Amino acid sequence: MRKIISYLSIALIMVFLASCETEARYKFIHDPSDIAAIEIIEVGEENSQGSIDQTTVCVVHDIKAFMNDFTQLTCYYLYTDPVGIEKNSTVIKIIYNNNDYELISASGQARCINGQYNNYVGYRYFDQEQYEALISKYSDPRRSSFGQPKSNRA
C-alpha cells in the first residue's frame, strides 16, 4: 500500500511540474486594432514616479508587419507569480490610442493603464531566441526598413 501511495505521489508531482506552463497566444491589454505606435525601447531604473525610465531605440513604422511577426513568436502561459520587466533590458512598447501602453519582454510584462504603471503583470513569456531575433529585425536599420532609429525620426 505504501508503494502505491509513493508512486501516486511521485506521479502527481511530475504532472504538476510538467503543467506549470502551456503554449498560448499573447493577450494584449486592448484590441490590437487600437495600437497607435510600437517602439523598441531600453528600460532603466525605476524612477521617483514609480515607473521605469525608458529610452526609445527605434520606432516601428510598419505596425501590421510587426504584429504579423510578433504573433509568430512561440508564447507560453506561466502558472506562477507574474513576471515583470527587468531593468536595463530592451523591450517592445505597444502604445494604444488612449495613451495606455504595455512593455513586453521575453520573460515578462508591465502595463501603464490610465496613467498607473504596474510592473510584474506578465503571465506570458516567449522563446528567447525568437524574441531577440524579432527585436534585432526591427531595431537594426541595416537589416530592415521596418524600424527607424529615433534619432532619424522627424
Coordinates of N, CA, C and O in Angstrom, one line a residue:
M1 N 0.8 -1.2 0.0 CA 0.0 0.0 0.0 C 0.9 1.3 0.0 O 0.5 2.2 -0.7
R2 N 2.0 1.2 0.8 CA 2.9 2.4 0.8 C 3.5 2.7 -0.6 O 3.7 3.8 -0.9
K3 N 3.8 1.6 -1.3 CA 4.4 1.8 -2.6 C 3.4 2.4 -3.5 O 3.8 3.3 -4.3
I4 N 2.2 2.1 -3.5 CA 1.2 2.7 -4.3 C 1.0 4.1 -4.0 O 1.0 5.0 -4.9
I5 N 1.0 4.5 -2.8 CA 0.9 5.9 -2.4 C 2.1 6.7 -2.8 O 2.0 7.8 -3.3
S6 N 3.3 6.1 -2.6 CA 4.5 6.7 -3.1 C 4.6 7.0 -4.6 O 4.9 8.1 -5.0
Y7 N 4.2 5.9 -5.3 CA 4.2 6.1 -6.8 C 3.1 7.1 -7.2 O 3.4 7.9 -8.1
L8 N 2.0 7.1 -6.6 CA 0.9 8.0 -6.9 C 1.4 9.5 -6.6 O 1.2 10.4 -7.4
S9 N 2.1 9.6 -5.5 CA 2.6 11.0 -5.1 C 3.6 11.5 -6.1 O 3.6 12.6 -6.5
I10 N 4.5 10.6 -6.5 CA 5.5 11.0 -7.5 C 4.9 11.3 -8.8 O 5.2 12.3 -9.5
A11 N 3.9 10.5 -9.2 CA 3.2 10.8 -10.5 C 2.5 12.2 -10.4 O 2.5 12.9 -11.4
L12 N 1.8 12.5 -9.3 CA 1.1 13.8 -9.2 C 2.1 14.9 -9.2 O 1.9 16.0 -9.8
I13 N 3.3 14.8 -8.6 CA 4.3 15.8 -8.6 C 4.8 16.0 -10.0 O 5.0 17.1 -10.5
M14 N 5.0 14.9 -10.8 CA 5.5 15.0 -12.1 C 4.5 15.7 -13.0 O 4.8 16.6 -13.9
V15 N 3.2 15.4 -12.8 CA 2.1 16.0 -13.6 C 2.1 17.5 -13.3 O 2.0 18.4 -14.2
F16 N 2.2 17.9 -12.0 CA 2.2 19.3 -11.6 C 3.3 20.0 -12.2 O 3.2 21.1 -12.8
L17 N 4.5 19.5 -12.1 CA 5.7 20.2 -12.6 C 5.6 20.3 -14.2 O 6.1 21.3 -14.7
A18 N 5.1 19.3 -14.8 CA 5.0 19.4 -16.3 C 4.0 20.4 -16.8 O 4.0 20.9 -17.9
S19 N 3.0 20.7 -15.9 CA 1.9 21.6 -16.3 C 2.1 23.0 -15.8 O 1.1 23.8 -15.8
C20 N 3.3 23.4 -15.5 CA 3.5 24.8 -15.0 C 3.5 25.8 -16.1 O 3.5 27.0 -15.9
E21 N 3.5 25.4 -17.3 CA 3.4 26.3 -18.5 C 2.7 25.6 -19.6 O 2.6 24.4 -19.6
T22 N 2.1 26.4 -20.4 CA 1.4 25.9 -21.6 C 1.5 26.9 -22.7 O 1.6 28.1 -22.5
E23 N 1.6 26.4 -24.0 CA 1.7 27.3 -25.1 C 0.4 28.1 -25.2 O -0.7 27.5 -25.0
A24 N 0.5 29.4 -25.5 CA -0.6 30.2 -25.6 C -0.4 31.4 -26.6 O 0.7 31.6 -27.1
R25 N -1.5 32.1 -26.8 CA -1.4 33.4 -27.6 C -1.1 34.5 -26.6 O -1.6 34.5 -25.5
Y26 N -0.4 35.5 -27.1 CA -0.2 36.7 -26.2 C -1.6 37.5 -26.2 O -2.2 37.7 -27.2
K27 N -1.9 37.9 -24.9 CA -3.2 38.7 -24.8 C -2.8 40.1 -24.5 O -2.2 40.5 -23.5
F28 N -3.2 41.0 -25.5 CA -2.9 42.4 -25.4 C -3.9 43.0 -24.4 O -5.0 42.5 -24.2
I29 N -3.5 44.2 -23.8 CA -4.4 44.8 -22.9 C -5.6 45.5 -23.6 O -6.6 45.7 -22.9
H30 N -5.4 45.8 -24.8 CA -6.5 46.4 -25.6 C -6.5 45.7 -27.0 O -5.6 44.9 -27.3
D31 N -7.5 45.9 -27.7 CA -7.6 45.3 -29.1 C -6.4 45.7 -29.9 O -6.1 46.9 -29.9
P32 N -5.8 44.9 -30.6 CA -4.6 45.3 -31.5 C -5.0 46.3 -32.5 O -4.1 47.1 -33.0
S33 N -6.3 46.4 -32.9 CA -6.7 47.5 -33.8 C -6.6 48.9 -33.2 O -6.6 49.9 -33.9
D34 N -6.4 49.0 -31.9 CA -6.3 50.2 -31.2 C -4.8 50.7 -31.0 O -4.6 51.6 -30.3
I35 N -3.9 49.9 -31.6 CA -2.5 50.3 -31.4 C -2.2 51.5 -32.2 O -2.4 51.6 -33.4
A36 N -1.6 52.5 -31.6 CA -1.2 53.8 -32.2 C 0.2 53.8 -32.6 O 0.6 54.4 -33.7
A37 N 1.1 53.1 -31.9 CA 2.5 53.1 -32.2 C 3.2 51.9 -31.5 O 2.7 51.4 -30.5
I38 N 4.3 51.5 -32.1 CA 5.1 50.4 -31.5 C 6.6 50.9 -31.5 O 7.0 51.4 -32.5
E39 N 7.2 50.8 -30.4 CA 8.6 51.2 -30.2 C 9.4 50.1 -29.6 O 8.9 49.2 -28.9
I40 N 10.7 50.1 -30.0 CA 11.7 49.2 -29.3 C 12.4 50.2 -28.3 O 12.9 51.2 -28.7
I41 N 12.4 49.8 -27.0 CA 12.9 50.7 -26.0 C 13.9 50.0 -25.1 O 13.9 48.8 -25.0
E42 N 14.7 50.8 -24.5 CA 15.6 50.3 -23.4 C 15.0 50.8 -22.1 O 14.7 52.0 -22.0
V43 N 14.8 49.9 -21.1 CA 14.3 50.3 -19.8 C 15.4 50.4 -18.8 O 16.4 49.6 -18.9
G44 N 15.3 51.3 -17.9 CA 16.4 51.6 -16.9 C 15.8 51.3 -15.5 O 15.0 50.4 -15.3
E45 N 16.3 52.1 -14.6 CA 15.9 52.0 -13.2 C 14.5 52.6 -13.0 O 13.9 53.3 -13.8
E46 N 13.9 52.2 -11.9 CA 12.6 52.7 -11.5 C 12.8 54.2 -11.1 O 13.7 54.5 -10.3
N47 N 11.9 55.1 -11.6 CA 12.1 56.5 -11.2 C 11.2 56.9 -10.0 O 10.5 56.0 -9.5
S48 N 11.2 58.1 -9.6 CA 10.5 58.6 -8.4 C 9.0 58.5 -8.6 O 8.3 58.5 -7.6
Q49 N 8.5 58.4 -9.8 CA 7.1 58.3 -10.1 C 6.6 56.8 -10.0 O 5.4 56.6 -10.2
G50 N 7.5 55.9 -9.8 CA 7.2 54.5 -9.7 C 7.2 53.8 -11.1 O 6.8 52.6 -11.1
S51 N 7.5 54.5 -12.2 CA 7.6 53.8 -13.4 C 9.1 53.6 -13.8 O 9.9 54.1 -13.1
I52 N 9.3 52.9 -14.9 CA 10.7 52.6 -15.3 C 11.1 53.7 -16.3 O 10.4 54.0 -17.2
D53 N 12.3 54.2 -16.2 CA 12.9 55.1 -17.2 C 13.0 54.4 -18.5 O 13.4 53.2 -18.6
Q54 N 12.6 55.1 -19.6 CA 12.6 54.5 -20.9 C 13.3 55.3 -21.9 O 13.1 56.5 -22.0
T55 N 14.1 54.7 -22.8 CA 14.8 55.3 -23.8 C 14.4 54.6 -25.1 O 14.6 53.4 -25.3
T56 N 13.9 55.4 -26.1 CA 13.4 54.8 -27.4 C 14.7 54.5 -28.2 O 15.5 55.3 -28.5
V57 N 14.8 53.2 -28.6 CA 15.8 52.8 -29.5 C 15.4 53.1 -31.0 O 16.1 53.6 -31.8
C58 N 14.1 52.7 -31.3 CA 13.6 52.9 -32.6 C 12.1 52.9 -32.6 O 11.5 52.3 -31.7
V59 N 11.5 53.4 -33.6 CA 10.0 53.4 -33.8 C 9.7 52.5 -34.9 O 10.4 52.6 -36.0
V60 N 8.8 51.6 -34.7 CA 8.4 50.6 -35.8 C 7.3 51.3 -36.7 O 6.3 51.8 -36.2
H61 N 7.6 51.5 -37.9 CA 6.7 52.2 -38.8 C 5.7 51.3 -39.5 O 4.6 51.7 -39.8
D62 N 6.0 50.0 -39.7 CA 5.1 49.1 -40.3 C 4.5 48.2 -39.2 O 4.9 47.1 -38.9
I63 N 3.4 48.7 -38.6 CA 2.8 48.0 -37.4 C 2.2 46.7 -37.9 O 2.3 45.7 -37.1
K64 N 1.6 46.7 -39.0 CA 1.0 45.4 -39.5 C 2.0 44.3 -39.7 O 1.8 43.2 -39.2
A65 N 3.1 44.6 -40.3 CA 4.2 43.6 -40.5 C 4.8 43.2 -39.1 O 5.0 42.0 -38.9
F66 N 5.0 44.2 -38.2 CA 5.5 43.8 -36.9 C 4.5 42.9 -36.2 O 4.9 41.9 -35.6
M67 N 3.2 43.2 -36.2 CA 2.3 42.4 -35.5 C 2.2 41.0 -36.1 O 2.0 40.0 -35.4
N68 N 2.3 40.9 -37.4 CA 2.4 39.6 -38.1 C 3.6 38.8 -37.5 O 3.5 37.6 -37.2
D69 N 4.7 39.4 -37.5 CA 5.9 38.7 -36.9 C 5.8 38.4 -35.5 O 6.2 37.3 -35.0
F70 N 5.2 39.3 -34.7 CA 5.1 39.1 -33.3 C 4.2 37.9 -33.0 O 4.5 37.1 -32.1
T71 N 3.1 37.8 -33.7 CA 2.2 36.6 -33.5 C 2.8 35.3 -33.9 O 2.3 34.3 -33.5
Q72 N 3.9 35.3 -34.6 CA 4.6 34.1 -34.9 C 5.5 33.6 -33.8 O 6.0 32.4 -33.8
L73 N 5.8 34.4 -32.8 CA 6.6 34.0 -31.7 C 6.0 32.9 -30.9 O 4.8 33.0 -30.7
T74 N 6.8 32.0 -30.4 CA 6.2 31.0 -29.5 C 6.0 31.6 -28.2 O 7.0 32.1 -27.6
C75 N 4.8 31.5 -27.7 CA 4.4 32.2 -26.4 C 3.9 31.1 -25.5 O 3.2 30.2 -25.9
Y76 N 4.3 31.3 -24.2 CA 3.8 30.3 -23.2 C 3.1 31.1 -22.1 O 3.5 32.2 -21.7
Y77 N 2.1 30.4 -21.5 CA 1.4 30.9 -20.3 C 2.1 30.3 -19.1 O 2.2 29.1 -19.1
L78 N 2.4 31.1 -18.2 CA 3.1 30.7 -17.0 C 2.2 30.6 -15.8 O 1.5 31.6 -15.5
Y79 N 2.1 29.5 -15.1 CA 1.2 29.3 -14.0 C 1.9 29.5 -12.7 O 1.9 28.7 -11.7
T80 N 2.6 30.7 -12.5 CA 3.3 31.0 -11.3 C 3.0 32.5 -11.1 O 2.1 33.1 -11.7
D81 N 3.7 33.1 -10.2 CA 3.6 34.6 -9.9 C 3.9 35.3 -11.2 O 4.8 34.9 -12.0
P82 N 3.3 36.4 -11.5 CA 3.6 37.2 -12.7 C 5.0 37.7 -12.7 O 5.6 38.0 -11.6
V83 N 5.6 37.9 -13.9 CA 7.0 38.4 -14.0 C 6.9 39.7 -14.7 O 6.1 40.0 -15.5
G84 N 7.8 40.6 -14.2 CA 7.8 42.0 -14.8 C 9.0 42.2 -15.7 O 9.6 41.3 -16.2
I85 N 9.2 43.5 -16.0 CA 10.3 43.9 -16.9 C 11.5 44.0 -16.1 O 11.5 44.7 -15.0
E86 N 12.6 43.4 -16.6 CA 13.9 43.6 -15.9 C 14.5 44.9 -16.3 O 14.5 45.3 -17.5
K87 N 15.1 45.6 -15.3 CA 15.8 46.9 -15.6 C 17.0 46.6 -16.5 O 17.5 45.5 -16.5
N88 N 17.3 47.6 -17.3 CA 18.4 47.6 -18.2 C 18.3 46.5 -19.3 O 19.2 45.8 -19.6
S89 N 17.1 46.4 -19.8 CA 16.8 45.4 -20.9 C 16.1 46.2 -22.1 O 15.6 47.2 -21.9
T90 N 16.1 45.5 -23.2 CA 15.5 46.0 -24.4 C 14.1 45.3 -24.6 O 14.1 44.1 -24.6
V91 N 13.1 46.1 -24.7 CA 11.7 45.5 -24.7 C 10.9 46.2 -25.8 O 11.3 47.2 -26.4
I92 N 9.7 45.6 -26.1 CA 8.8 46.2 -27.0 C 7.8 47.0 -26.3 O 7.2 46.6 -25.2
K93 N 7.5 48.2 -26.8 CA 6.5 49.1 -26.2 C 5.3 49.2 -27.1 O 5.5 49.7 -28.3
I94 N 4.2 48.8 -26.7 CA 2.9 48.9 -27.5 C 2.1 50.1 -26.9 O 1.8 50.0 -25.8
I95 N 1.9 51.1 -27.7 CA 1.2 52.3 -27.3 C -0.2 52.3 -28.0 O -0.3 52.1 -29.2
Y96 N -1.2 52.5 -27.2 CA -2.6 52.5 -27.7 C -3.1 53.9 -27.9 O -2.6 54.8 -27.4
N97 N -4.2 54.0 -28.7 CA -4.8 55.3 -29.0 C -5.2 56.1 -27.8 O -5.2 57.3 -27.8
N98 N -5.5 55.4 -26.7 CA -5.9 56.2 -25.4 C -4.7 56.5 -24.5 O -4.8 56.8 -23.4
N99 N -3.5 56.3 -25.0 CA -2.2 56.5 -24.3 C -1.8 55.5 -23.3 O -0.8 55.6 -22.6
D100 N -2.6 54.4 -23.1 CA -2.2 53.3 -22.3 C -1.1 52.6 -23.1 O -1.0 52.7 -24.3
Y101 N -0.2 51.9 -22.4 CA 0.9 51.2 -23.1 C 1.2 49.9 -22.3 O 0.9 49.8 -21.1
E102 N 1.9 49.0 -23.0 CA 2.4 47.8 -22.3 C 3.8 47.6 -22.8 O 4.2 47.9 -23.9
L103 N 4.6 47.1 -21.9 CA 6.0 46.8 -22.2 C 6.1 45.2 -22.2 O 5.6 44.6 -21.3
I104 N 6.7 44.7 -23.2 CA 6.8 43.3 -23.4 C 8.2 42.8 -23.6 O 8.9 43.3 -24.5
S105 N 8.7 42.0 -22.6 CA 10.0 41.4 -22.8 C 9.8 39.9 -23.1 O 8.7 39.4 -23.0
A106 N 10.9 39.2 -23.2 CA 10.9 37.8 -23.5 C 10.3 37.0 -22.3 O 9.7 36.0 -22.4
S107 N 10.5 37.6 -21.1 CA 10.2 36.9 -19.9 C 9.2 37.6 -19.0 O 8.9 37.1 -17.9
G108 N 8.6 38.7 -19.4 CA 7.6 39.4 -18.5 C 7.0 40.6 -19.1 O 7.4 41.0 -20.2
Q109 N 6.0 41.2 -18.5 CA 5.4 42.4 -19.0 C 5.1 43.4 -17.9 O 5.1 43.1 -16.7
A110 N 4.9 44.6 -18.3 CA 4.5 45.7 -17.5 C 3.4 46.5 -18.2 O 3.3 46.4 -19.5
R111 N 2.6 47.2 -17.5 CA 1.5 48.0 -18.1 C 1.4 49.3 -17.5 O 1.6 49.5 -16.3
C112 N 0.9 50.3 -18.3 CA 0.5 51.6 -17.8 C -0.9 51.8 -18.3 O -1.1 52.1 -19.5
I113 N -1.9 51.8 -17.4 CA -3.3 51.9 -17.8 C -3.8 53.1 -17.0 O -3.7 53.2 -15.8
N114 N -4.4 54.1 -17.7 CA -4.9 55.3 -17.1 C -3.8 56.0 -16.2 O -4.1 56.5 -15.1
G115 N -2.6 56.0 -16.7 CA -1.5 56.7 -16.0 C -0.9 55.9 -14.8 O 0.0 56.4 -14.2
Q116 N -1.4 54.7 -14.5 CA -1.0 53.9 -13.4 C -0.1 52.8 -13.9 O -0.5 51.9 -14.6
Y117 N 1.2 52.9 -13.6 CA 2.2 51.9 -14.1 C 2.2 50.7 -13.1 O 2.2 50.9 -11.9
N118 N 2.3 49.5 -13.7 CA 2.3 48.3 -12.9 C 3.2 47.3 -13.6 O 3.0 46.8 -14.7
N119 N 4.3 47.0 -12.9 CA 5.3 46.0 -13.3 C 4.8 44.7 -12.8 O 3.9 44.6 -11.9
Y120 N 5.4 43.6 -13.1 CA 5.0 42.3 -12.6 C 3.6 41.9 -12.9 O 2.8 41.5 -12.1
V121 N 3.2 42.0 -14.2 CA 1.8 41.6 -14.6 C 1.9 40.5 -15.6 O 0.8 40.1 -16.1
G122 N 3.1 40.1 -16.0 CA 3.2 39.2 -17.1 C 3.1 37.7 -16.7 O 3.9 37.2 -16.0
Y123 N 2.1 37.0 -17.3 CA 2.0 35.6 -17.1 C 2.4 34.9 -18.4 O 2.2 33.7 -18.6
R124 N 3.0 35.6 -19.4 CA 3.4 35.0 -20.6 C 4.9 35.3 -20.9 O 5.4 36.3 -20.5
Y125 N 5.5 34.4 -21.5 CA 6.9 34.6 -21.9 C 7.1 33.9 -23.2 O 6.3 33.1 -23.7
F126 N 8.2 34.3 -23.9 CA 8.5 33.9 -25.3 C 9.8 33.2 -25.4 O 10.6 33.3 -24.5
D127 N 9.9 32.4 -26.4 CA 11.2 31.8 -26.8 C 12.2 32.9 -26.9 O 12.0 33.8 -27.7
Q128 N 13.3 32.8 -26.1 CA 14.3 33.9 -26.0 C 14.9 34.2 -27.4 O 15.1 35.3 -27.8
E129 N 15.3 33.1 -28.1 CA 16.0 33.3 -29.4 C 15.0 34.0 -30.4 O 15.4 34.9 -31.1
Q130 N 13.8 33.6 -30.5 CA 12.8 34.1 -31.4 C 12.6 35.6 -31.0 O 12.5 36.5 -31.9
Y131 N 12.4 35.9 -29.7 CA 12.2 37.2 -29.3 C 13.4 38.2 -29.7 O 13.2 39.3 -30.2
E132 N 14.6 37.7 -29.4 CA 15.8 38.5 -29.7 C 15.9 38.8 -31.2 O 16.3 39.8 -31.6
A133 N 15.5 37.7 -32.0 CA 15.6 37.9 -33.5 C 14.6 39.0 -33.9 O 14.9 39.8 -34.8
L134 N 13.4 39.0 -33.3 CA 12.4 40.0 -33.7 C 12.9 41.4 -33.3 O 12.8 42.3 -34.1
I135 N 13.5 41.5 -32.1 CA 14.0 42.8 -31.7 C 15.1 43.3 -32.6 O 15.1 44.4 -33.0
S136 N 16.0 42.4 -33.0 CA 17.1 42.7 -33.9 C 16.5 43.1 -35.3 O 17.0 44.1 -35.9
K137 N 15.6 42.4 -35.8 CA 15.0 42.7 -37.1 C 14.4 44.1 -37.2 O 14.6 44.8 -38.1
Y138 N 13.8 44.6 -36.1 CA 13.1 45.9 -36.1 C 14.0 47.0 -35.5 O 13.7 48.2 -35.7
S139 N 15.1 46.7 -34.8 CA 15.9 47.8 -34.2 C 17.2 48.0 -35.0 O 17.8 49.1 -34.7
D140 N 17.5 47.2 -35.9 CA 18.8 47.4 -36.7 C 18.4 47.9 -38.1 O 17.9 47.1 -38.9
P141 N 18.5 49.2 -38.3 CA 18.1 49.8 -39.6 C 18.9 49.2 -40.8 O 18.4 49.3 -41.9
R142 N 20.0 48.6 -40.6 CA 20.7 47.9 -41.7 C 20.1 46.7 -42.2 O 20.2 46.3 -43.3
R143 N 19.3 46.0 -41.3 CA 18.7 44.7 -41.6 C 17.3 44.9 -42.2 O 16.7 44.0 -42.8
S144 N 16.6 46.0 -41.9 CA 15.2 46.2 -42.3 C 14.8 47.6 -42.4 O 15.4 48.5 -41.8
S145 N 13.8 47.9 -43.2 CA 13.3 49.2 -43.3 C 12.0 49.4 -42.4 O 11.4 50.4 -42.5
F146 N 11.7 48.4 -41.6 CA 10.5 48.4 -40.7 C 10.7 49.4 -39.6 O 9.7 50.0 -39.2
G147 N 11.9 49.5 -39.0 CA 12.1 50.3 -37.9 C 13.1 51.4 -38.2 O 14.0 51.1 -38.9
Q148 N 13.0 52.5 -37.6 CA 13.9 53.6 -37.8 C 14.4 54.1 -36.5 O 13.6 54.2 -35.6
P149 N 15.7 54.3 -36.3 CA 16.2 54.8 -35.1 C 15.5 56.1 -34.7 O 15.2 56.9 -35.6
K150 N 15.3 56.4 -33.5 CA 14.6 57.6 -33.0 C 15.4 58.8 -33.5 O 14.7 59.8 -33.9
S151 N 16.7 58.8 -33.6 CA 17.5 60.0 -34.0 C 17.2 60.4 -35.4 O 17.3 61.5 -35.8
N152 N 16.7 59.4 -36.2 CA 16.3 59.7 -37.6 C 14.9 60.1 -37.8 O 14.4 60.4 -38.9
R153 N 14.1 60.1 -36.7 CA 12.7 60.4 -36.8 C 12.5 61.9 -36.8 O 13.1 62.7 -36.1
A154 N 11.6 62.3 -37.7 CA 11.3 63.8 -37.8 C 10.4 64.3 -36.7 O 9.6 63.6 -36.2

